[in-house]
Coordinates of C-alpha atoms in Angstrom, one line a residue:
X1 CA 144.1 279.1 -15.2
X2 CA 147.1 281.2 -15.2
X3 CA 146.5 285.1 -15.5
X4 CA 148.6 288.0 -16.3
X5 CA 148.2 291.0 -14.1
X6 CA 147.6 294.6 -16.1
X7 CA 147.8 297.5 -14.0
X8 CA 146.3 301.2 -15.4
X9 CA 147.3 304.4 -13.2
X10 CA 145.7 306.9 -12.1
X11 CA 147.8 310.2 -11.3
X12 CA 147.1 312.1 -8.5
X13 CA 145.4 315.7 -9.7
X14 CA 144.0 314.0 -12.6
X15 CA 139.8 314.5 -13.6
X16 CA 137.8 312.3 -11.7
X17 CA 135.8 309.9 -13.4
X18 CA 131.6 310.0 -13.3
X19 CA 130.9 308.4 -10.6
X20 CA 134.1 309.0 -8.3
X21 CA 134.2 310.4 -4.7
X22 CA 137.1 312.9 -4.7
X23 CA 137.2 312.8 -1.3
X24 CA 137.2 308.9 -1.0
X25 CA 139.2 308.4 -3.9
X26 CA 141.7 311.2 -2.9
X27 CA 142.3 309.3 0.1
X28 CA 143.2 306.1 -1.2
X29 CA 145.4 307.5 -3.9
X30 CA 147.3 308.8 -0.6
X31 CA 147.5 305.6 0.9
X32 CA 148.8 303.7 -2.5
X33 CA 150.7 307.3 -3.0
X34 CA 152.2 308.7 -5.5
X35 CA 149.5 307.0 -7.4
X36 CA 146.3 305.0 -7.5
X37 CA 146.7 301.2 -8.8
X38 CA 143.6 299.5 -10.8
X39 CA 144.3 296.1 -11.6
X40 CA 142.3 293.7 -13.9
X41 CA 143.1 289.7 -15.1
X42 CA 143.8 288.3 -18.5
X43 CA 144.4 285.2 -19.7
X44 CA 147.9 284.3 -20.0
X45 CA 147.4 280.8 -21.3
X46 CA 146.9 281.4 -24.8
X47 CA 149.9 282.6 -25.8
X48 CA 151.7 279.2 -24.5
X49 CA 148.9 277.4 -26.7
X50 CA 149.6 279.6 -29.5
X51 CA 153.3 279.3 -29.3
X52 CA 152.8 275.4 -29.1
X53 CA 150.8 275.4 -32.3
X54 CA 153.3 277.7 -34.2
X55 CA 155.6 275.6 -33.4
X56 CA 154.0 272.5 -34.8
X57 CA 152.9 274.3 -37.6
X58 CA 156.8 274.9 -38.3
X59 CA 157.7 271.4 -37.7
X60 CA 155.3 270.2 -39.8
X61 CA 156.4 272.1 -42.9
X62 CA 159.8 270.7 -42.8
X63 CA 159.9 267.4 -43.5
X64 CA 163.7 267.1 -42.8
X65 CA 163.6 268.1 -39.3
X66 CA 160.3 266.2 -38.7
X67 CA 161.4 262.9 -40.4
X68 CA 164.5 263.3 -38.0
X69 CA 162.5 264.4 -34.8
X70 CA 160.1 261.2 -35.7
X71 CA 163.4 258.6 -36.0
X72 CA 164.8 260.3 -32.7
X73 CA 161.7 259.8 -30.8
X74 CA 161.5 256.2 -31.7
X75 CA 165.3 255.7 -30.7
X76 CA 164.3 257.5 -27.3
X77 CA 161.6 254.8 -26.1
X78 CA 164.6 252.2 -26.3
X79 CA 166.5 254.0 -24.8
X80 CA 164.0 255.1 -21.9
X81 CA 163.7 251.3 -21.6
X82 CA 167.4 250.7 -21.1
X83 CA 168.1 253.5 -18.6
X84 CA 164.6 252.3 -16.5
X85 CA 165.4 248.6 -16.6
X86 CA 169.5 248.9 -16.1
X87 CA 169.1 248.5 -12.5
X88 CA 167.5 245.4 -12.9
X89 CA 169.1 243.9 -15.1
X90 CA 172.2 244.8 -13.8
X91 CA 171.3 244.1 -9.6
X92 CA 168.9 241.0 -10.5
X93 CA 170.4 239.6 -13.3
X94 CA 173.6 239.5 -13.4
X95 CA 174.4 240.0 -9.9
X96 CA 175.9 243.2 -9.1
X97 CA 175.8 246.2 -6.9
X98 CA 173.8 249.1 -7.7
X99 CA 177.2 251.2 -8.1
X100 CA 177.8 248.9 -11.0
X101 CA 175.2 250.6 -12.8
X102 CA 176.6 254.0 -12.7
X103 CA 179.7 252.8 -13.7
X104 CA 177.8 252.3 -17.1
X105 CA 176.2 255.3 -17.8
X106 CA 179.0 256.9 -16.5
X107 CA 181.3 255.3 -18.9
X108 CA 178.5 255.6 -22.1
X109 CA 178.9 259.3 -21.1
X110 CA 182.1 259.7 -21.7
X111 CA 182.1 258.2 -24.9
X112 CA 179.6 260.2 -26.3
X113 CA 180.9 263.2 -24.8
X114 CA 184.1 262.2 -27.0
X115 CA 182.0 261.6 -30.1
X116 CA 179.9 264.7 -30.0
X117 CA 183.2 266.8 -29.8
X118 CA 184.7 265.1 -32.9
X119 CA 181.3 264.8 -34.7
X120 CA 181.3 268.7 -35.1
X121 CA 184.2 267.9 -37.3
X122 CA 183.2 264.9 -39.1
X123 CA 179.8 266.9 -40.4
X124 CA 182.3 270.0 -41.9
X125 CA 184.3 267.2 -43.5
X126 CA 181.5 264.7 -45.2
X127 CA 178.3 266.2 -44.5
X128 CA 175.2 266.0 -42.1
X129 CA 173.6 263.1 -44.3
X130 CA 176.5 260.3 -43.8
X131 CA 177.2 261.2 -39.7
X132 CA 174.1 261.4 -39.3
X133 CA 173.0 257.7 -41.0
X134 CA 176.7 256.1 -39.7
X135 CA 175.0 257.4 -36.2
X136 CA 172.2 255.4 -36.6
X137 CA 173.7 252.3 -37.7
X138 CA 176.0 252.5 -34.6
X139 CA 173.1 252.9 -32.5
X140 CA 170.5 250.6 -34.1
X141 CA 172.9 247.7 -34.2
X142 CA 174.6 248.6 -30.6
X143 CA 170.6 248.4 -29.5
X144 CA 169.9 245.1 -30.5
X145 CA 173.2 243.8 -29.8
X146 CA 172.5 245.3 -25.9
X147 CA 169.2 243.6 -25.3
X148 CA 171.0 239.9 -25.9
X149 CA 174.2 240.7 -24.0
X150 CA 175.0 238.6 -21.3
X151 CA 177.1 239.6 -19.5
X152 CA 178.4 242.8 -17.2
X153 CA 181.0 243.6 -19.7
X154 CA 178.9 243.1 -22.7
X155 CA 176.2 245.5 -21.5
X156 CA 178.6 248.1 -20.5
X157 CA 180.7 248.4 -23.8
X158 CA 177.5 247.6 -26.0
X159 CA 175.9 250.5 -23.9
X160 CA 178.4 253.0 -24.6
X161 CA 178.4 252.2 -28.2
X162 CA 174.6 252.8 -28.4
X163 CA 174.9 256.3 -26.9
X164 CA 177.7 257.0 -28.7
X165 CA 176.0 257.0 -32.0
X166 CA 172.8 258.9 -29.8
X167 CA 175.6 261.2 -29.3
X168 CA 176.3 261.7 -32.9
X169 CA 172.8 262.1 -33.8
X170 CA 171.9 264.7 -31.2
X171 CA 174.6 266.8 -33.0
X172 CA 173.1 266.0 -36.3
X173 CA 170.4 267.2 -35.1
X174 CA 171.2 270.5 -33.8
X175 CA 172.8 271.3 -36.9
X176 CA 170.0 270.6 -39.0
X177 CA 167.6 272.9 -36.6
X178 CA 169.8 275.6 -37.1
X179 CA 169.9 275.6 -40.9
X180 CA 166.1 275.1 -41.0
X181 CA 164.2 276.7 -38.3
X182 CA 163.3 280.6 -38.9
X183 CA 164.9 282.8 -36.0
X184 CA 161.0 284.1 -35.7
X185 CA 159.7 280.8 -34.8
X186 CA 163.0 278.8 -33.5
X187 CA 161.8 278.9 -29.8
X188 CA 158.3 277.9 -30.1
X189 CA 159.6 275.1 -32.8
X190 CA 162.3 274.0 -30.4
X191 CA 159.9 273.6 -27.9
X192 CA 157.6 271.6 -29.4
X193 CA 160.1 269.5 -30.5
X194 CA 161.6 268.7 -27.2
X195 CA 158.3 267.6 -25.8
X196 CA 158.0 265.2 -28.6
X197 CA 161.2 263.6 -27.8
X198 CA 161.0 263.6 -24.1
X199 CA 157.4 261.7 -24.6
X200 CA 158.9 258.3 -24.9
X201 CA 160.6 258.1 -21.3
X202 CA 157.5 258.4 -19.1
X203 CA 156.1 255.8 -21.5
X204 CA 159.0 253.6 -20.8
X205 CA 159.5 253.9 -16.9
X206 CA 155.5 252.5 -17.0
X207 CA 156.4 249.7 -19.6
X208 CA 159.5 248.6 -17.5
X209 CA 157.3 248.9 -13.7
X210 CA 154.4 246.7 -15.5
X211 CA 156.8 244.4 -17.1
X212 CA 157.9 240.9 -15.0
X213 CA 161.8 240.9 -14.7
X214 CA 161.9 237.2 -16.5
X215 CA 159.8 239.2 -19.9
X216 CA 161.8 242.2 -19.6
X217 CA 164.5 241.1 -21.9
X218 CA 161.7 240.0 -24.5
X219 CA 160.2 243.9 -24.2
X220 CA 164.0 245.0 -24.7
X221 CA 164.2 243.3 -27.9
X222 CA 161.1 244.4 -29.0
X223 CA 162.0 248.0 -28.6
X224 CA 165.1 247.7 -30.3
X225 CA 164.1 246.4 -33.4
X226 CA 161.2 249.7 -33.3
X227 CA 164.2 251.6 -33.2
X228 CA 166.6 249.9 -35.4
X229 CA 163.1 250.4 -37.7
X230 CA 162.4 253.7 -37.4
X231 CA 165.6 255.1 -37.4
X232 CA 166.6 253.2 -40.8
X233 CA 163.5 254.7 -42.2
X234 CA 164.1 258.3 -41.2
X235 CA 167.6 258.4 -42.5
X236 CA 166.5 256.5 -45.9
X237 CA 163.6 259.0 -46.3
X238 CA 166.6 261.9 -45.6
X239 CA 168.9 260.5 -47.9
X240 CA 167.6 262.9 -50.8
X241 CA 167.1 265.8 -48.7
X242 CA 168.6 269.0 -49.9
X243 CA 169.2 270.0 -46.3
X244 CA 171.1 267.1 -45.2
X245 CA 173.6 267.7 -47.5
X246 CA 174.3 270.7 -45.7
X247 CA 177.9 270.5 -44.1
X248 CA 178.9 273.9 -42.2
X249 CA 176.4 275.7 -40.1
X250 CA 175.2 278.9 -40.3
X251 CA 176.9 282.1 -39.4
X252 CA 174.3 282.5 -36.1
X253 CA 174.7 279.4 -34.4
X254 CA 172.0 277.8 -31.9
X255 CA 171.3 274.9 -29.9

């Protein structure tokens, strides 16, 4: 377990305590000169607990930003399973070199770097609400258009469209935190949230390794349609939100 180290002081020509030698004493205070270091441990642990609990806590009591985290999350195992099984498909599939697969996600990051500039823009003009759902129509339909392409071409541009509208929801999404989350509480809440939507990718570099090549389009598919699901269903719950229909954010802007 992790400990914090306290140190109390003892200065020289202080009152010795019961029980002290002055002599003995005396001389290590010379040796740890100009003063004597005691040192005890505490536990340190708790506070990351108790952060991660406030931070829950907080989550928890905004529905908004949970029913958003929960719809992100979703989106994140598919695409954990795209990123994980890319090399496959792309190498053992289709036929190409390994460098054709960075030539993908190098591409799909361009275009959401694109997007998320412009998105900034988009939310002062109509609102957090309709980027955010136009986001995850892009991205739902791009995901189970991805799992059925067929080609190298197909799975490139299809993959950039899907993390295009990712893109456009992770801006959505730090808009939203900033209008909701109290300053007191923001770390801890961001926190916890970021662990929540990082779970999914472990869990999808496991289903892709125990998953035979010939199924793994099937699995693909599957996880598509779980996002296309979930993240219909978080923006239809958000659709009466009062802080979706937020458009500007705050004065004391975070990320």
């Amino acid at each position: 377990m992790s400990c914090l180290r306290v140190t109390t002081t003892v200065l020289p020509g202080s009152t010795p305590r019961r029980g002290q030698n002055p002599l003995t004493d005396h001389d290590t205070t010379q040796a740890l000169a100009p003063w004597h270091r005691e040192t005890r441990l505490v536990p340190a642990a708790a506070s990351a607990l108790t952060g991660l609990r406030t931070g829950w806590s907080t989550l928890t009591s905004l529905p908004a930003l949970a029913w958003l985290i929960a719809g992100l999350t979703v989106s994140n195992l598919a695409t954990g399973m795209l990123q994980a099984a890319a090399p496959i498909i792309v190498v053992q599939h289709l036929g190409y070199s390994s460098a054709a697969v960075g030539v993908i996600w190098s591409a799909a990051a361009a275009v959401s770097l694109v997007v998320v500039a412009c998105c900034r823009f988009v939310i002062d003009r109509v609102g957090l609400w309709p980027t955010g759902a136009a986001s995850a129509l892009v991205a739902a339909l791009a995901g189970l258009a991805v799992s059925q392409a067929g080609t190298y071409n197909q799975l490139l541009v299809l993959t950039a469209v899907l993390m295009a509208g990712e893109g456009g929801m992770t801006v959505v999404l730090r808009t939203l935190r900033s209008h909701l989350i109290p300053e007191r509480v923001f770390g801890a809440t961001l926190s916890i949230t970021i662990l929540i939507m990082l779970a999914p990718f472990p869990l999808a570099g496991i289903l892709v390794a125990v998953t035979p090549a010939a199924a793994l389009g099937h699995v693909l598919t599957g996880c598509a349609a779980l996002q296309a699901i979930g993240l219909l269903s978080a923006f239809w719950r958000l659709r009466r939100e009062p802080a979706m229909r937020h458009g500007r954010s705050p004065a004391h802007k975070r990320t």
